Short mmCIF file of C-alpha atoms in Angstrom, two decimals:
data_model
loop_
_atom_site.label_atom_id
_atom_site.label_comp_id
_atom_site.label_asym_id
_atom_site.label_seq_id
_atom_site.Cartn_x
_atom_site.Cartn_y
_atom_site.Cartn_z
CA MET A 841 -0.15 -0.16 -0.01
CA ASP A 842 1.20 3.38 -0.82
CA THR A 843 3.15 5.32 2.25
CA SER A 844 3.48 2.21 4.31
CA GLY A 845 7.08 2.47 4.47
CA LYS A 846 8.71 -0.01 2.14
CA ASP A 847 11.42 2.14 1.36
CA GLY A 848 12.12 2.75 4.90
CA ILE A 849 12.14 -0.64 5.99
CA ILE A 850 14.72 -1.37 3.25
CA LYS A 851 16.92 1.77 4.37
CA TYR A 852 16.97 0.69 7.71
CA VAL A 853 16.44 -2.90 7.74
CA LEU A 854 19.03 -3.85 5.89
CA SER A 855 21.78 -0.99 6.92
CA GLY A 856 23.79 -3.62 8.73
CA ILE A 857 24.03 -6.04 5.76
CA ASN A 858 27.22 -5.88 3.35
CA PRO A 859 25.67 -4.28 0.14
CA GLN A 860 28.06 -6.63 -1.44
CA GLY A 861 26.20 -9.49 -0.51
CA CYS A 862 22.59 -7.54 -0.94
CA GLU A 863 20.56 -6.11 -3.91
CA VAL A 864 17.36 -4.18 -4.10
CA HIS A 865 14.80 -4.11 -7.13
CA SER A 866 12.14 -1.93 -7.21
CA PHE A 867 9.44 -2.95 -9.92
CA LYS A 868 7.67 0.14 -11.86
CA GLN A 869 4.95 -0.27 -14.34
CA PRO A 870 5.70 -3.28 -16.48
CA SER A 871 7.89 -2.37 -19.83
CA ALA A 872 7.09 -3.17 -23.33
CA LEU A 873 9.75 -6.02 -22.83
CA GLU A 874 8.42 -7.31 -19.51
CA LEU A 875 4.74 -7.32 -20.99
CA ALA A 876 6.08 -9.44 -23.75
CA HIS A 877 6.84 -12.24 -21.30
CA ASP A 878 4.28 -14.10 -18.57
CA PHE A 879 3.53 -12.06 -15.21
CA LEU A 880 6.44 -13.96 -13.58
CA TRP A 881 9.27 -13.48 -15.81
CA ARG A 882 10.62 -10.00 -14.96
CA THR A 883 10.97 -10.96 -11.13
CA THR A 884 12.25 -14.41 -11.96
CA VAL A 885 15.43 -12.85 -13.85
CA ALA A 886 15.89 -10.55 -10.68
CA LEU A 887 16.11 -13.48 -8.19
CA PRO A 888 19.47 -13.04 -6.13
CA PRO A 889 22.16 -15.63 -7.04
CA ARG A 890 22.99 -18.24 -4.33
CA GLY A 891 24.67 -16.74 -1.12
CA ARG A 892 23.13 -13.15 -1.60
CA VAL A 893 20.19 -11.13 -0.25
CA GLY A 894 17.56 -9.87 -2.96
CA VAL A 895 14.98 -7.53 -1.98
CA PHE A 896 11.83 -6.89 -4.02
CA ASN A 897 10.11 -3.62 -3.51
CA ARG A 898 6.82 -4.68 -5.23
CA SER A 899 6.44 -8.00 -7.16
CA TYR A 900 4.70 -10.11 -8.93
CA TYR A 901 1.64 -9.87 -6.32
CA GLU A 902 0.94 -6.62 -8.41
CA GLU A 903 -0.59 -9.04 -10.55
CA THR A 904 -3.15 -10.22 -8.20
CA VAL A 905 -3.77 -6.42 -6.49
CA VAL A 906 -3.13 -4.08 -8.64
CA VAL A 907 -4.38 -5.76 -12.05
CA ARG A 908 -7.45 -6.74 -10.34
CA VAL A 909 -8.40 -3.61 -8.97
CA HIS A 910 -7.58 -2.51 -12.44
CA PRO A 911 -8.75 -4.98 -14.96
CA GLU A 912 -7.86 -2.74 -17.93
CA LEU A 913 -4.07 -3.33 -17.17
CA LEU A 914 -4.89 -7.04 -17.75
CA ASP A 915 -5.80 -6.37 -21.45
CA ARG A 916 -2.05 -5.05 -21.74
CA GLN A 917 -0.50 -8.50 -21.28
CA ASN A 918 -1.99 -9.59 -24.49
CA LEU A 919 -2.90 -13.10 -23.18
CA PRO A 920 -5.42 -15.55 -25.28
CA LYS A 921 -8.92 -14.28 -25.04
CA ARG A 922 -9.82 -18.11 -24.11
CA LEU A 923 -7.51 -17.62 -20.96
CA VAL A 924 -8.97 -14.47 -19.23
CA THR A 925 -11.89 -16.23 -17.63
CA ASP A 926 -13.36 -15.91 -13.73
CA GLU A 927 -11.02 -18.35 -13.05
CA ILE A 928 -7.61 -16.27 -13.80
CA TRP A 929 -7.03 -14.93 -10.26
CA ARG A 930 -7.20 -18.58 -8.77
CA GLU A 931 -5.33 -19.74 -11.62
CA ARG A 932 -2.59 -16.93 -10.39
CA TYR A 933 -2.64 -17.93 -6.65
CA GLU A 934 -2.04 -21.19 -8.04
CA ASP A 935 0.76 -20.75 -10.44
CA ILE A 936 2.48 -18.12 -7.45
CA ASN A 937 2.42 -21.12 -4.94
CA ASN A 938 3.99 -23.47 -7.37
CA PHE A 939 6.55 -20.96 -8.31
CA GLU A 940 7.57 -20.39 -4.85
CA LEU A 941 7.59 -23.73 -3.97
CA HIS A 942 10.29 -24.51 -6.78
CA LEU A 943 11.97 -21.71 -5.08
CA ALA A 944 11.96 -23.29 -1.90
CA ARG A 945 12.97 -26.60 -3.45
CA ASN A 946 15.93 -24.90 -5.24
CA GLY A 947 17.46 -23.51 -1.61
CA VAL A 948 15.59 -19.83 -1.95
CA VAL A 949 13.98 -18.64 1.17
CA PRO A 950 10.94 -16.49 0.27
CA ILE A 951 10.10 -14.21 2.94
CA LYS A 952 7.07 -11.85 2.35
CA PHE A 953 5.86 -8.85 3.98
CA PHE A 954 2.48 -7.02 4.02
CA LEU A 955 2.92 -3.46 5.23
CA HIS A 956 -0.67 -3.00 6.66
CA ILE A 957 -1.47 0.89 7.10
CA SER A 958 -4.54 2.22 8.10
CA LYS A 959 -6.47 4.35 5.81
CA GLU A 960 -6.13 7.31 8.36
CA GLU A 961 -2.51 7.32 8.76
CA GLN A 962 -2.40 7.08 4.98
CA LEU A 963 -4.12 10.69 4.77
CA LYS A 964 -1.65 12.08 7.24
CA ARG A 965 1.35 11.18 5.07
CA LEU A 966 -0.22 11.79 1.89
CA LEU A 967 -0.79 15.17 3.58
CA ALA A 968 2.70 15.51 5.28
CA ARG A 969 4.34 15.25 1.71
CA ILE A 970 2.39 17.89 0.27
CA ASP A 971 3.21 20.04 3.29
CA ASP A 972 6.87 19.36 3.67
CA PRO A 973 8.85 21.11 0.70
CA ASP A 974 11.42 18.46 0.96
CA LYS A 975 8.89 15.60 0.48
CA ARG A 976 6.68 17.13 -1.97
CA TRP A 977 8.92 14.93 -4.73
CA LYS A 978 7.23 11.91 -3.45
CA PHE A 979 3.46 12.98 -3.69
CA ALA A 980 1.80 11.63 -6.92
CA LEU A 981 -1.71 12.92 -7.82
CA HIS A 982 -2.21 9.30 -8.92
CA ASP A 983 -2.27 8.33 -5.23
CA VAL A 984 -5.66 10.61 -4.43
CA GLU A 985 -7.39 8.65 -7.18
CA GLU A 986 -6.25 5.42 -5.61
CA ARG A 987 -7.65 6.14 -2.07
CA LYS A 988 -11.05 6.02 -3.66
CA LEU A 989 -10.68 2.29 -4.70
CA TRP A 990 -9.49 1.64 -0.76
CA ASP A 991 -11.82 -0.83 -0.21
CA SER A 992 -11.22 -2.64 -3.57
CA PHE A 993 -7.46 -2.78 -2.85
CA ILE A 994 -8.04 -4.32 0.72
CA LYS A 995 -10.25 -6.95 -0.72
CA ALA A 996 -7.52 -7.87 -3.54
CA TYR A 997 -4.71 -7.78 -0.59
CA ASP A 998 -6.87 -10.13 1.73
CA ASP A 999 -7.39 -12.89 -0.92
CA THR A 1000 -4.18 -12.51 -2.12
CA ILE A 1001 -2.65 -13.26 1.25
CA ARG A 1002 -5.25 -15.90 2.19
CA HIS A 1003 -4.70 -17.95 -1.11
CA THR A 1004 -0.82 -17.59 -0.95
CA ALA A 1005 0.31 -18.13 2.50
CA THR A 1006 1.88 -21.38 2.50
CA LYS A 1007 4.39 -22.87 4.93
CA HIS A 1008 7.38 -23.04 2.32
CA ALA A 1009 6.40 -19.03 1.93
CA PRO A 1010 4.55 -17.38 4.46
CA TRP A 1011 3.39 -13.87 4.82
CA TYR A 1012 4.06 -11.39 7.73
CA VAL A 1013 1.41 -8.75 7.93
CA VAL A 1014 3.56 -5.97 9.64
CA PRO A 1015 1.38 -3.02 11.84
CA ALA A 1016 2.99 -0.09 9.60
CA ASP A 1017 0.91 2.78 11.28
CA ARG A 1018 4.04 3.46 13.58
CA LYS A 1019 7.11 3.23 11.44
CA TRP A 1020 9.79 2.02 14.27
CA PHE A 1021 7.21 -0.82 15.25
CA GLY A 1022 6.94 -1.97 11.33
CA ARG A 1023 11.04 -1.66 10.99
CA LEU A 1024 11.30 -3.88 14.43
CA VAL A 1025 8.77 -6.47 13.30
CA ALA A 1026 10.70 -6.90 9.97
CA ALA A 1027 14.01 -6.70 11.44
CA ALA A 1028 13.01 -9.46 13.92
CA VAL A 1029 11.37 -11.68 11.37
CA LEU A 1030 14.76 -11.40 9.27
CA VAL A 1031 17.16 -12.27 12.20
CA GLU A 1032 15.11 -15.28 12.99
CA ARG A 1033 14.50 -16.75 9.91
CA MET A 1034 18.44 -16.07 9.02
CA GLU A 1035 19.68 -17.75 12.32
CA ALA A 1036 17.51 -20.80 11.41
CA LEU A 1037 19.56 -21.20 8.06
CA ASP A 1038 22.65 -21.87 10.44
CA LEU A 1039 24.82 -20.29 8.11
CA GLN A 1040 28.59 -20.87 8.11
CA PHE A 1041 31.81 -19.22 7.09
CA PRO A 1042 33.60 -21.39 4.22
CA LYS A 1043 35.86 -23.93 5.61
CA LEU A 1044 39.06 -24.56 3.88
CA ASP A 1045 40.20 -27.84 3.35
CA GLU A 1046 43.97 -29.47 3.79
CA ASN A 1047 44.96 -28.23 -0.02
CA ASP A 1048 43.65 -24.97 0.89
CA LEU A 1049 45.30 -24.67 4.22
CA ALA A 1050 48.67 -25.26 2.60
CA GLU A 1051 48.34 -22.84 -0.06
CA LEU A 1052 47.44 -20.24 2.32
CA ASN A 1053 50.42 -21.15 4.87
CA LYS A 1054 52.48 -20.98 1.52
CA ALA A 1055 51.24 -17.57 0.77
CA LYS A 1056 51.74 -16.68 4.59
CA ALA A 1057 55.58 -17.61 4.36
CA THR A 1058 55.77 -15.49 1.27
CA LEU A 1059 54.56 -12.86 2.45
CA LEU A 1060 56.93 -12.96 5.75
CA GLU A 1061 59.65 -13.47 3.58
CA GLU A 1062 59.42 -9.57 2.43
CA PRO A 1063 61.74 -7.08 3.48
CA LYS A 1064 60.93 -4.93 6.11
CA ALA A 1065 60.24 -1.33 5.24
CA ILE A 1066 62.10 1.17 7.92
CA GLY A 1067 60.67 4.11 8.38
CA ARG A 1068 62.00 7.79 8.44
#
């Protein structure tokens, strides 16, 4: 949901992670290239390689929320007409569940957050953006129109979460009216899930240790520099 604090959580919660091991992808309105593929394609190609943390700011879940609230967006995806039926949302839930199961079976740990902000708090934040010259760049007139569809968005989010919360890819619904609390909850979840992985630093075998000792001996043979 807009103004729920997605960027802030990414900034604060991941500030302690080495950026060499973390990458963030923000998914905006689909491009012509992305629309030429299936709805999971653009996020699939952005998945992190092994050993790295990947963050999706928005994701393929836009396809069961925004596209559901704005069905005209479905027309842009050029799907065969026989596939666009009343079952399409159930089918997309099924596709997403199968996709996330596939990820889990291949060593990827999906962690999904929904930042739940109240309509009243969103109004405060939108007005604050207008009143603060340093935040006006964040405000979009489109947000005012989207607020009129609040109930439709909540229904779409509710259906999506209910149908895609699984054991291998659970949802974490985070109260987001208080930014500090939302960040605390997200950080606690990440710590708990990462600790459960029992991550270890790589261990060197005997051959690697021998090479390491040889390198150390070479370094120790270097003449000592004398400072003046």
